[in-house]
Amino acid sequence: MSALVLRQPQAWDGSSDAAEWASGICSCCDDMTDCCFVFWCCPCFACKTTKTFGECLCLPLLDVCGCVRPITMSMRVSVRQQYGIKGTLCNDCLCSTFCSPCVWSQMSREMKDRKLPTVLGDLIHR
């Protein structure tokens, strides 16, 4: 059964009306509950955040295979694009590689602050 495409994905044009992150990369203490959670068990926190965003729960576990964190980086890019946040792939790569727990915390805070529905890539078949 084929999925019906209701609207084609639109390219992000990087216009000047793009938003900034609601909180900085080092603002982990803004939400102490999440701060403690990410500090004591970052993989569990990453899985919870990924599931909240609408992706596979275990996806972040693939990051343990190397020093570069492709899942963390791709999730950061996806969150940035979902909410129209300014940024660059280079910055996403650097933050994800050298400060992964801070990135997961920032993405979680952003989703809570925005409270916008996420758009899932898969359509539910009827």
PDB file of C-alpha atoms in Angstrom, residues 8-125:
ATOM      1  CA  GLN A   8       6.217  17.942  -0.135  1.00  0.00           C
ATOM      2  CA  PRO A   9       8.996  18.939   2.290  1.00  0.00           C
ATOM      3  CA  GLN A  10      10.069  22.525   1.761  1.00  0.00           C
ATOM      4  CA  ALA A  11      13.686  23.618   1.651  1.00  0.00           C
ATOM      5  CA  TRP A  12      14.792  25.892   4.446  1.00  0.00           C
ATOM      6  CA  ASP A  13      15.967  29.143   2.905  1.00  0.00           C
ATOM      7  CA  GLY A  14      17.972  30.416   5.875  1.00  0.00           C
ATOM      8  CA  SER A  15      16.138  33.733   5.838  1.00  0.00           C
ATOM      9  CA  SER A  16      16.794  36.440   8.386  1.00  0.00           C
ATOM     10  CA  ASP A  17      13.598  35.650  10.317  1.00  0.00           C
ATOM     11  CA  ALA A  18      15.145  32.419  11.606  1.00  0.00           C
ATOM     12  CA  ALA A  19      15.068  32.054  15.370  1.00  0.00           C
ATOM     13  CA  GLU A  20      17.804  31.519  17.915  1.00  0.00           C
ATOM     14  CA  TRP A  21      17.954  28.633  20.381  1.00  0.00           C
ATOM     15  CA  ALA A  22      15.696  29.388  23.374  1.00  0.00           C
ATOM     16  CA  SER A  23      18.636  28.628  25.680  1.00  0.00           C
ATOM     17  CA  GLY A  24      22.366  28.370  25.250  1.00  0.00           C
ATOM     18  CA  ILE A  25      24.397  25.199  24.912  1.00  0.00           C
ATOM     19  CA  CYS A  26      25.775  25.706  28.448  1.00  0.00           C
ATOM     20  CA  SER A  27      22.411  26.503  30.072  1.00  0.00           C
ATOM     21  CA  CYS A  28      21.954  22.972  31.367  1.00  0.00           C
ATOM     22  CA  CYS A  29      21.158  24.193  34.888  1.00  0.00           C
ATOM     23  CA  ASP A  30      18.051  26.034  33.651  1.00  0.00           C
ATOM     24  CA  ASP A  31      16.194  22.743  34.134  1.00  0.00           C
ATOM     25  CA  MET A  32      17.779  20.980  37.116  1.00  0.00           C
ATOM     26  CA  THR A  33      15.739  17.790  36.709  1.00  0.00           C
ATOM     27  CA  ASP A  34      16.984  17.288  33.157  1.00  0.00           C
ATOM     28  CA  CYS A  35      20.462  18.453  34.159  1.00  0.00           C
ATOM     29  CA  CYS A  36      20.747  15.692  36.765  1.00  0.00           C
ATOM     30  CA  PHE A  37      19.226  13.117  34.422  1.00  0.00           C
ATOM     31  CA  VAL A  38      21.628  13.926  31.565  1.00  0.00           C
ATOM     32  CA  PHE A  39      24.603  14.027  33.973  1.00  0.00           C
ATOM     33  CA  TRP A  40      23.915  10.639  35.548  1.00  0.00           C
ATOM     34  CA  CYS A  41      22.606   8.785  32.497  1.00  0.00           C
ATOM     35  CA  CYS A  42      23.120  10.617  29.208  1.00  0.00           C
ATOM     36  CA  PRO A  43      22.274   7.583  26.997  1.00  0.00           C
ATOM     37  CA  CYS A  44      18.881   7.147  28.735  1.00  0.00           C
ATOM     38  CA  PHE A  45      18.206  10.897  28.492  1.00  0.00           C
ATOM     39  CA  ALA A  46      19.151  10.896  24.789  1.00  0.00           C
ATOM     40  CA  CYS A  47      16.775   7.986  24.124  1.00  0.00           C
ATOM     41  CA  LYS A  48      13.936   9.747  25.975  1.00  0.00           C
ATOM     42  CA  THR A  49      14.530  12.992  24.067  1.00  0.00           C
ATOM     43  CA  THR A  50      14.663  11.181  20.727  1.00  0.00           C
ATOM     44  CA  LYS A  51      11.378   9.413  21.468  1.00  0.00           C
ATOM     45  CA  THR A  52       9.785  12.747  22.462  1.00  0.00           C
ATOM     46  CA  PHE A  53      10.881  14.159  19.100  1.00  0.00           C
ATOM     47  CA  GLY A  54       9.128  11.273  17.364  1.00  0.00           C
ATOM     48  CA  GLU A  55      12.071   9.147  16.328  1.00  0.00           C
ATOM     49  CA  CYS A  56      13.138   5.610  17.277  1.00  0.00           C
ATOM     50  CA  LEU A  57      13.779   5.258  21.013  1.00  0.00           C
ATOM     51  CA  CYS A  58      17.096   3.401  20.612  1.00  0.00           C
ATOM     52  CA  LEU A  59      18.549   5.576  17.854  1.00  0.00           C
ATOM     53  CA  PRO A  60      21.049   7.426  20.118  1.00  0.00           C
ATOM     54  CA  LEU A  61      22.614   4.124  21.164  1.00  0.00           C
ATOM     55  CA  LEU A  62      24.325   4.043  17.760  1.00  0.00           C
ATOM     56  CA  ASP A  63      26.520   6.957  18.895  1.00  0.00           C
ATOM     57  CA  VAL A  64      28.644   4.732  21.130  1.00  0.00           C
ATOM     58  CA  CYS A  65      30.599   3.376  18.162  1.00  0.00           C
ATOM     59  CA  GLY A  66      33.015   6.279  17.712  1.00  0.00           C
ATOM     60  CA  CYS A  67      34.251   9.704  18.701  1.00  0.00           C
ATOM     61  CA  VAL A  68      32.008  11.492  16.188  1.00  0.00           C
ATOM     62  CA  ARG A  69      28.355  11.371  17.223  1.00  0.00           C
ATOM     63  CA  PRO A  70      26.331  11.136  13.983  1.00  0.00           C
ATOM     64  CA  ILE A  71      22.968  10.574  15.673  1.00  0.00           C
ATOM     65  CA  THR A  72      23.425  13.462  18.102  1.00  0.00           C
ATOM     66  CA  MET A  73      24.463  15.711  15.232  1.00  0.00           C
ATOM     67  CA  SER A  74      21.589  14.666  12.972  1.00  0.00           C
ATOM     68  CA  MET A  75      19.066  15.115  15.797  1.00  0.00           C
ATOM     69  CA  ARG A  76      20.432  18.612  16.478  1.00  0.00           C
ATOM     70  CA  VAL A  77      20.158  19.491  12.780  1.00  0.00           C
ATOM     71  CA  SER A  78      16.616  18.075  12.691  1.00  0.00           C
ATOM     72  CA  VAL A  79      15.524  20.062  15.758  1.00  0.00           C
ATOM     73  CA  ARG A  80      17.096  23.206  14.273  1.00  0.00           C
ATOM     74  CA  GLN A  81      15.244  22.725  10.999  1.00  0.00           C
ATOM     75  CA  GLN A  82      11.962  21.787  12.699  1.00  0.00           C
ATOM     76  CA  TYR A  83      11.919  25.019  14.686  1.00  0.00           C
ATOM     77  CA  GLY A  84      13.655  27.272  12.136  1.00  0.00           C
ATOM     78  CA  ILE A  85      16.704  27.923  14.307  1.00  0.00           C
ATOM     79  CA  LYS A  86      19.772  29.581  12.824  1.00  0.00           C
ATOM     80  CA  GLY A  87      22.954  27.558  12.771  1.00  0.00           C
ATOM     81  CA  THR A  88      25.485  25.712  10.685  1.00  0.00           C
ATOM     82  CA  LEU A  89      26.312  22.082  10.148  1.00  0.00           C
ATOM     83  CA  CYS A  90      29.882  22.797  11.283  1.00  0.00           C
ATOM     84  CA  ASN A  91      28.660  24.193  14.604  1.00  0.00           C
ATOM     85  CA  ASP A  92      26.291  21.246  15.035  1.00  0.00           C
ATOM     86  CA  CYS A  93      29.167  18.840  14.416  1.00  0.00           C
ATOM     87  CA  LEU A  94      31.485  20.583  16.897  1.00  0.00           C
ATOM     88  CA  CYS A  95      28.857  20.804  19.642  1.00  0.00           C
ATOM     89  CA  SER A  96      27.750  17.202  19.133  1.00  0.00           C
ATOM     90  CA  THR A  97      31.299  15.871  19.179  1.00  0.00           C
ATOM     91  CA  PHE A  98      32.691  17.800  22.132  1.00  0.00           C
ATOM     92  CA  CYS A  99      29.636  18.494  24.289  1.00  0.00           C
ATOM     93  CA  SER A 100      27.096  15.779  23.589  1.00  0.00           C
ATOM     94  CA  PRO A 101      25.297  15.884  26.986  1.00  0.00           C
ATOM     95  CA  CYS A 102      24.857  19.661  26.643  1.00  0.00           C
ATOM     96  CA  VAL A 103      23.410  19.204  23.144  1.00  0.00           C
ATOM     97  CA  TRP A 104      20.830  16.668  24.354  1.00  0.00           C
ATOM     98  CA  SER A 105      19.891  18.947  27.232  1.00  0.00           C
ATOM     99  CA  GLN A 106      19.559  21.954  24.902  1.00  0.00           C
ATOM    100  CA  MET A 107      17.346  20.016  22.472  1.00  0.00           C
ATOM    101  CA  SER A 108      15.110  18.828  25.319  1.00  0.00           C
ATOM    102  CA  ARG A 109      14.720  22.378  26.669  1.00  0.00           C
ATOM    103  CA  GLU A 110      13.961  23.649  23.167  1.00  0.00           C
ATOM    104  CA  MET A 111      11.194  21.098  22.642  1.00  0.00           C
ATOM    105  CA  LYS A 112       9.683  21.943  26.044  1.00  0.00           C
ATOM    106  CA  ASP A 113       9.900  25.697  25.397  1.00  0.00           C
ATOM    107  CA  ARG A 114       8.422  25.519  21.907  1.00  0.00           C
ATOM    108  CA  LYS A 115       5.747  22.934  22.687  1.00  0.00           C
ATOM    109  CA  LEU A 116       5.188  22.603  18.960  1.00  0.00           C
ATOM    110  CA  PRO A 117       3.981  19.350  17.473  1.00  0.00           C
ATOM    111  CA  THR A 118       6.654  17.423  15.644  1.00  0.00           C
ATOM    112  CA  VAL A 119       6.237  16.211  12.093  1.00  0.00           C
ATOM    113  CA  LEU A 120       6.950  12.528  11.703  1.00  0.00           C
ATOM    114  CA  GLY A 121       8.504  11.199   8.542  1.00  0.00           C
ATOM    115  CA  ASP A 122       6.231   8.160   8.376  1.00  0.00           C
ATOM    116  CA  LEU A 123       2.533   8.311   7.639  1.00  0.00           C
ATOM    117  CA  ILE A 124       0.185   6.017   9.477  1.00  0.00           C
ATOM    118  CA  HIS A 125      -1.518   3.582   7.125  1.00  0.00           C
TER     119      HIS A 125
END
